[in-house]
Amino acid sequence: MVPFRNILVPLDGSELAEKAVGPAHQIAVAMAASAHRTGETAVKLTLLRALTPMAMLAADPYLYDEMMRMNIDEAQAYLNLAASTLSEGKVVVETKTVNGSPAEAIVQYAEENAIDLVVMSSHGRTGSSRWVYGSVAEKVMHHAPCATAIIRAHVEVTMFQNRKMLVPLDGSELAERALEPALALARAVGSNVQLLRIVNAREPMPESMTPAGEQVEAALNEADLEERSEAETYLQRVFSSHENQHLFFDVQTTDGDVADTIVTYADANHIDLIVMSSHGRSGLGRWLHGSVAEKVLRGANCATLIVRDQRD
């Protein structure tokens, strides 16, 4: 099954926003090849420009209509130029302009056109406006009805550059919802997939302890070993349930922040794409969209793809 057949790239006329076009087209081409092999429908890549209404001109309908027409013509010419640089092949490339504030217009377009992946940079600049993380990209990520791939401005590692993807799991079904899209994408582009489970370390006991304290230390060490063993067993089960010679797994122990550990692991292992679900649950803890996944997105030195739980 091809997970991403209708891909959207919002553009605002800036080089930063255009940073998303190449990776999106690469995904589209890979998905199109997979769809062709399985006889599925064609893959479409849409370049979208949202035009913000000009409130100051609203009092003069004629001037307003004329300026909007000029803006639409200019935006369409820009999109046509961007599209002309893409070798379509089996990918259907379209360009669209819509009216409205960027975040709302992007989300609405995604809802009305069955978009299943939005690829965008974390911010861009057009005149005095700016797409800041926490503004357009964040709103789209939170409200789009589909997966969202974010490429932040500082990211230097090109998506699929090293053919290494990372899927952090916390033992929950919700976190595992990122796995199938990640594997499908990895198969299409020829990437390895690394599964990662983080287990928490505890503070070391004081060096000077009573016999009772030593017994507590021994019990805690046993619990630590059991937790790591459970994590390894879990990943082995997930690994064994997928026939993929490019799938690997690892368990890391941390006494710090889970998101920081994921980012550090990604850097150390030359990961070029992190794929996570929007949230997951493990015991009493929870990977909230505004917690682990969002921290990873903000801190990662590579692209991040957030897969929404469709039951949200």
PDB file of C-alpha atoms in Angstrom, residues 11 16 32 55 66 70 91 112 148 154 172 176 180-181 201 256 263 302:
ATOM      1  CA  LEU A  11       4.915  27.988  -0.686  1.00  0.00           C
ATOM      2  CA  LEU A  16      13.238  28.794   2.758  1.00  0.00           C
ATOM      3  CA  ALA A  32       4.574   6.890  -7.830  1.00  0.00           C
ATOM      4  CA  ALA A  55      -8.166  44.407   4.316  1.00  0.00           C
ATOM      5  CA  GLU A  66      -7.901  44.364  -9.452  1.00  0.00           C
ATOM      6  CA  MET A  70      -2.719  40.840 -10.061  1.00  0.00           C
ATOM      7  CA  VAL A  91       3.870  12.181 -10.803  1.00  0.00           C
ATOM      8  CA  GLU A 112     -11.152  19.404   1.065  1.00  0.00           C
ATOM      9  CA  THR A 148       3.089  16.540   8.138  1.00  0.00           C
ATOM     10  CA  HIS A 154      18.690  25.218  10.194  1.00  0.00           C
ATOM     11  CA  SER A 172       2.138   1.834  22.586  1.00  0.00           C
ATOM     12  CA  GLU A 176       3.434   2.267  16.363  1.00  0.00           C
ATOM     13  CA  GLU A 180       3.817   1.323   8.543  1.00  0.00           C
ATOM     14  CA  PRO A 181       4.088   4.695   6.745  1.00  0.00           C
ATOM     15  CA  ALA A 201      17.801   5.478  34.061  1.00  0.00           C
ATOM     16  CA  GLY A 256      17.611  12.974  30.958  1.00  0.00           C
ATOM     17  CA  VAL A 263      17.772  13.997  18.864  1.00  0.00           C
ATOM     18  CA  CYS A 302      17.120  16.546  10.197  1.00  0.00           C
TER      19      CYS A 302
END
